[in-house]
């Protein structure tokens, strides 16, 4: 079945421009250099699935005219990937059933703690997001498509990327173990973390991610979680033709 992936956000945790920064990329007039926090939306057969709810979710949803949402899948519970959860509210009110939020047990525990007012049951002020947290560990079947968790190392933490059909979305990784590389064979589209050129303890560098692309050999690769160290145009010039920095609003078609 044909599917569309939309990049809702391609920036690192602080976003680009970064508050208070006057560097060349933060002051760039190129719209590709404006990056909200990292998330993608996958649409197929009339359904929409979100991967992560960033602090910029409201802005992303308005920009992409998101009107309906069927599920959210989380990669991990860092603030830049979950803090937009409350902004799911308007998308949940008109539905008969709660929107399911899928997360690993570790991630679900942190989400439950951070958004206690939603999951506690004794909130008296109304207007809560009508959502339901569902823990999962193995592959997830959603509306005729399969989302397979792909383990990656984010510093010391094990977190998840996902493979769905001929595409995979990996964000926030400093290392991709060999068994995960094996899960990523025969891809049309691969998303990888590429924070910057200098090493970082919990994120991949541009150079390391290019090496991963050479190893995994997808037809096309896109980088995300990009910091203000990398200007869009200039960085793309130095990349192989099938590897590009992603950008907010990028839409890609693939087979799911
Ligand atoms: Zn992140
Ligand atoms: Zn993270």
Tab-separated table of C-alpha atoms and ligand atoms in Angstrom:
chain	number	residue	atom	x	y	z
A	1	UNK	CA	0.000	0.000	0.000
A	2	UNK	CA	1.226	3.532	-0.782
A	3	UNK	CA	2.108	5.715	2.191
A	4	UNK	CA	3.292	9.270	2.768
A	5	UNK	CA	5.793	10.328	5.369
A	6	UNK	CA	5.783	13.991	6.394
A	7	UNK	CA	8.657	15.473	8.354
A	8	UNK	CA	6.945	17.505	11.064
A	9	UNK	CA	10.230	18.589	12.631
A	10	UNK	CA	13.908	18.030	11.796
A	11	UNK	CA	15.678	19.966	14.558
A	12	UNK	CA	17.568	19.057	17.681
A	13	UNK	CA	16.165	19.401	21.210
A	14	UNK	CA	16.507	23.199	21.402
A	15	UNK	CA	15.229	23.790	17.871
A	16	UNK	CA	16.826	25.961	15.160
A	17	UNK	CA	17.026	28.920	15.471
A	18	UNK	CA	18.048	28.411	19.064
A	19	UNK	CA	16.804	31.014	21.534
A	20	UNK	CA	19.362	33.817	21.964
A	21	UNK	CA	21.753	32.519	19.272
A	22	UNK	CA	23.068	34.788	16.529
A	23	UNK	CA	25.102	32.249	14.516
A	24	UNK	CA	24.884	32.084	10.698
A	25	UNK	CA	22.410	29.171	10.641
A	26	UNK	CA	20.170	30.651	13.380
A	27	UNK	CA	20.054	33.938	11.403
A	28	UNK	CA	19.706	32.257	7.982
A	29	UNK	CA	16.888	33.493	5.684
A	30	UNK	CA	16.598	29.969	4.161
A	31	UNK	CA	13.347	28.386	5.444
A	32	UNK	CA	15.119	24.967	5.422
A	33	UNK	CA	17.246	26.275	8.288
A	34	UNK	CA	14.185	26.682	10.549
A	35	UNK	CA	13.864	23.370	12.326
A	36	UNK	CA	11.239	22.452	14.893
A	37	UNK	CA	11.722	19.501	17.236
A	38	UNK	CA	11.959	16.015	15.635
A	39	UNK	CA	8.850	14.077	14.637
A	40	UNK	CA	7.280	12.488	11.562
A	41	UNK	CA	3.747	11.625	10.489
A	42	UNK	CA	2.985	8.481	8.473
A	43	UNK	CA	-0.257	8.339	6.455
A	44	UNK	CA	-1.718	5.346	4.602
A	45	UNK	CA	-5.166	3.974	3.760
A	46	UNK	CA	-6.850	7.042	5.295
A	47	UNK	CA	-5.045	6.669	8.640
A	48	UNK	CA	-2.462	8.935	10.281
A	49	UNK	CA	0.198	7.808	12.732
A	50	UNK	CA	2.497	10.177	14.557
A	51	UNK	CA	5.963	9.305	15.815
A	52	UNK	CA	6.540	11.419	18.962
A	53	UNK	CA	4.740	14.573	20.125
A	54	UNK	CA	7.266	17.375	20.346
A	55	UNK	CA	6.925	20.719	22.175
A	56	UNK	CA	6.296	22.121	18.652
A	57	UNK	CA	3.425	19.728	17.866
A	58	UNK	CA	0.778	22.470	17.844
A	59	UNK	CA	2.702	24.546	15.308
A	60	UNK	CA	3.485	21.439	13.212
A	61	UNK	CA	-0.148	20.286	13.200
A	62	UNK	CA	-1.391	23.701	12.100
A	63	UNK	CA	1.278	23.974	9.390
A	64	UNK	CA	0.448	20.507	7.979
A	65	UNK	CA	-3.325	20.920	8.499
A	66	UNK	CA	-3.575	17.741	10.570
A	67	UNK	CA	-7.272	17.020	11.094
A	68	UNK	CA	-7.262	13.476	12.280
A	69	UNK	CA	-4.897	11.204	14.073
A	70	UNK	CA	-5.253	7.488	14.787
A	71	UNK	CA	-2.253	6.658	16.988
A	72	UNK	CA	1.030	7.941	18.382
A	73	UNK	CA	4.170	5.818	18.701
A	74	UNK	CA	6.963	7.042	20.969
A	75	UNK	CA	10.711	6.569	20.469
A	76	UNK	CA	11.699	7.577	24.020
A	77	UNK	CA	10.633	9.926	26.796
A	78	UNK	CA	13.032	12.862	26.437
A	79	UNK	CA	11.336	16.268	26.701
A	80	UNK	CA	11.868	17.148	23.018
A	81	UNK	CA	9.916	14.018	21.993
A	82	UNK	CA	6.964	14.012	24.397
A	83	UNK	CA	6.121	17.508	25.684
A	84	UNK	CA	3.508	18.209	22.997
A	85	UNK	CA	1.270	15.387	24.260
A	86	UNK	CA	-1.247	17.790	25.801
A	87	UNK	CA	-1.706	19.492	22.416
A	88	UNK	CA	-3.282	16.304	21.079
A	89	UNK	CA	-6.444	17.480	22.885
A	90	UNK	CA	-8.353	19.060	19.948
A	91	UNK	CA	-7.713	15.951	17.828
A	92	UNK	CA	-9.135	13.675	20.522
A	93	UNK	CA	-12.365	15.441	21.512
A	94	UNK	CA	-14.535	14.519	18.529
A	95	UNK	CA	-13.653	10.822	18.492
A	96	UNK	CA	-15.651	7.990	20.058
A	97	UNK	CA	-12.531	6.169	21.205
A	98	UNK	CA	-9.387	7.339	22.933
A	99	UNK	CA	-6.315	7.819	20.763
A	100	UNK	CA	-3.814	5.056	21.633
A	101	UNK	CA	-0.287	6.123	22.586
A	102	UNK	CA	2.171	3.266	22.096
A	103	UNK	CA	5.405	3.226	24.092
A	104	UNK	CA	7.943	0.803	25.532
A	105	UNK	CA	7.376	0.047	29.251
A	106	UNK	CA	10.232	2.435	30.266
A	107	UNK	CA	8.958	5.261	28.119
A	108	UNK	CA	5.348	4.689	29.196
A	109	UNK	CA	6.346	4.939	32.855
A	110	UNK	CA	7.975	8.344	32.364
A	111	UNK	CA	5.054	9.629	30.251
A	112	UNK	CA	2.602	8.467	32.939
A	113	UNK	CA	4.619	10.285	35.607
A	114	UNK	CA	5.125	13.507	33.634
A	115	UNK	CA	1.484	13.708	32.514
A	116	UNK	CA	-0.003	12.416	35.755
A	117	UNK	CA	-2.993	14.766	35.516
A	118	UNK	CA	-4.067	13.016	32.300
A	119	UNK	CA	-3.676	9.429	33.513
A	120	UNK	CA	-4.584	9.806	37.216
A	121	UNK	CA	-8.341	9.792	36.931
A	122	UNK	CA	-9.145	12.415	39.600
A	123	UNK	CA	-8.564	15.559	37.563
A	124	UNK	CA	-11.531	17.865	38.140
A	125	UNK	CA	-11.122	20.570	35.520
A	126	UNK	CA	-12.243	18.804	32.326
A	127	UNK	CA	-10.810	19.127	28.837
A	128	UNK	CA	-8.244	16.354	29.168
A	129	UNK	CA	-6.704	14.693	26.111
A	130	UNK	CA	-8.732	11.550	25.430
A	131	UNK	CA	-5.764	9.228	25.113
A	132	UNK	CA	-4.792	5.796	26.323
A	133	UNK	CA	-1.234	4.696	27.023
A	134	UNK	CA	-0.456	1.197	25.692
A	135	UNK	CA	2.826	-0.509	26.461
A	136	UNK	CA	4.342	-2.658	23.745
A	137	UNK	CA	7.627	-4.371	23.045
A	138	UNK	CA	7.293	-6.332	19.801
A	139	UNK	CA	6.045	-5.422	16.332
A	140	UNK	CA	2.839	-3.416	16.257
A	141	UNK	CA	0.073	-4.011	13.703
A	142	UNK	CA	-1.766	-0.794	12.947
A	143	UNK	CA	-4.447	-0.560	10.264
A	144	UNK	CA	-2.815	-3.171	8.055
A	145	UNK	CA	0.774	-1.959	8.461
A	146	UNK	CA	3.504	-3.291	10.702
A	147	UNK	CA	5.712	-1.049	12.873
A	148	UNK	CA	8.793	-2.947	13.994
A	149	UNK	CA	10.817	-1.534	16.911
A	150	UNK	CA	14.520	-1.140	16.088
A	151	UNK	CA	16.793	-0.863	19.132
A	152	UNK	CA	19.364	1.934	19.130
A	153	UNK	CA	21.736	3.242	21.772
A	154	UNK	CA	21.176	6.856	22.855
A	155	UNK	CA	24.235	7.277	25.079
A	156	UNK	CA	23.685	4.619	27.770
A	157	UNK	CA	19.961	4.297	27.125
A	158	UNK	CA	18.324	1.771	24.823
A	159	UNK	CA	15.587	3.526	22.862
A	160	UNK	CA	13.619	2.681	19.702
A	161	UNK	CA	13.450	3.640	16.095
A	162	UNK	CA	10.828	2.021	13.854
A	163	UNK	CA	10.743	0.213	10.560
A	164	UNK	CA	7.427	0.340	8.683
A	165	UNK	CA	7.303	-1.238	5.222
A	166	UNK	CA	10.138	0.114	3.081
A	167	UNK	CA	10.901	3.039	5.432
A	168	UNK	CA	12.622	3.369	8.801
A	169	UNK	CA	12.840	6.296	11.208
A	170	UNK	CA	15.737	6.369	13.664
A	171	UNK	CA	16.262	9.448	15.786
A	172	UNK	CA	18.528	10.047	18.803
A	173	UNK	CA	21.212	7.391	18.397
A	174	UNK	CA	24.881	7.338	19.216
A	175	UNK	CA	25.165	3.717	18.119
A	176	UNK	CA	23.116	1.300	16.003
A	177	UNK	CA	23.902	-2.305	17.060
A	178	UNK	CA	24.549	-5.003	14.401
A	179	UNK	CA	21.226	-6.798	15.057
A	180	UNK	CA	19.406	-3.541	14.287
A	181	UNK	CA	21.434	-2.982	11.113
A	182	UNK	CA	20.210	-6.445	10.066
A	183	UNK	CA	16.589	-5.268	10.509
A	184	UNK	CA	17.201	-2.370	8.140
A	185	UNK	CA	17.970	-4.221	4.922
A	186	UNK	CA	16.185	-3.456	1.626
A	187	UNK	CA	14.932	0.001	2.600
A	188	UNK	CA	13.704	2.661	0.226
A	189	UNK	CA	13.886	5.429	2.886
A	190	UNK	CA	16.084	5.594	5.976
A	191	UNK	CA	16.044	8.418	8.525
A	192	UNK	CA	19.051	8.805	10.823
A	193	UNK	CA	20.166	11.196	13.544
A	194	UNK	CA	22.936	13.580	12.382
A	195	UNK	CA	23.327	16.262	15.026
A	196	UNK	CA	26.494	18.018	13.880
A	197	UNK	CA	30.140	17.401	12.851
A	198	UNK	CA	31.682	17.421	16.329
A	199	UNK	CA	31.224	14.248	18.434
A	200	UNK	CA	28.422	14.178	21.021
A	201	UNK	CA	27.958	11.563	23.783
A	202	UNK	CA	24.355	10.674	22.883
A	203	UNK	CA	23.976	11.607	19.196
A	204	UNK	CA	25.450	10.604	15.844
A	205	UNK	CA	27.665	12.908	13.779
A	206	UNK	CA	27.247	13.715	10.088
A	207	UNK	CA	30.277	11.584	9.217
A	208	UNK	CA	29.135	8.617	11.297
A	209	UNK	CA	25.636	8.717	9.794
A	210	UNK	CA	27.050	8.789	6.249
A	211	UNK	CA	29.017	5.647	7.215
A	212	UNK	CA	25.808	4.045	8.502
A	213	UNK	CA	24.109	4.812	5.175
A	214	UNK	CA	27.002	3.134	3.324
A	215	UNK	CA	26.617	0.107	5.572
A	216	UNK	CA	22.790	-0.156	5.457
A	217	UNK	CA	22.474	0.854	1.773
A	218	UNK	CA	18.947	2.279	1.558
A	219	UNK	CA	17.831	3.790	-1.774
A	220	UNK	CA	17.491	7.218	-0.083
A	221	UNK	CA	18.635	8.528	3.295
A	222	UNK	CA	17.585	11.619	5.226
A	223	UNK	CA	19.127	13.077	8.352
A	224	UNK	CA	17.212	14.585	11.266
A	225	UNK	CA	17.708	15.943	14.824
A	226	UNK	CA	19.950	18.574	13.195
A	227	UNK	CA	21.621	21.307	15.253
A	228	UNK	CA	22.480	24.890	14.278
A	229	UNK	CA	26.008	23.746	13.366
A	230	UNK	CA	24.748	22.463	9.990
A	231	UNK	CA	23.416	24.860	7.351
A	232	UNK	CA	20.974	23.112	4.991
A	233	UNK	CA	22.324	24.153	1.582
A	234	UNK	CA	25.997	24.019	2.435
A	235	UNK	CA	25.769	20.621	4.188
A	236	UNK	CA	23.775	19.023	1.359
A	237	UNK	CA	26.461	20.075	-1.158
A	238	UNK	CA	28.956	17.849	0.647
A	239	UNK	CA	26.699	14.772	0.899
A	240	UNK	CA	26.330	11.867	-1.561
A	241	UNK	CA	23.396	12.473	-3.969
A	242	UNK	CA	21.072	9.934	-2.301
A	243	UNK	CA	21.709	11.391	1.181
A	244	UNK	CA	20.104	14.675	2.248
A	245	UNK	CA	19.360	16.671	5.357
A	246	UNK	CA	15.624	16.481	5.918
A	247	UNK	CA	13.646	19.639	6.583
A	248	UNK	CA	10.339	20.612	8.155
A	249	UNK	CA	7.497	19.946	5.723
A	250	UNK	CA	9.381	17.408	3.552
A	251	UNK	CA	6.975	14.777	2.170
A	252	UNK	CA	8.058	11.397	0.834
A	253	UNK	CA	6.102	8.580	-0.762
A	254	UNK	CA	6.926	4.955	-0.078
A	255	UNK	CA	5.458	1.455	0.122
A	256	UNK	CA	4.204	0.312	3.530
B	1	LIG	ZN1	15.890	14.207	20.896
B	2	LIG	ZN1	16.761	11.992	23.312
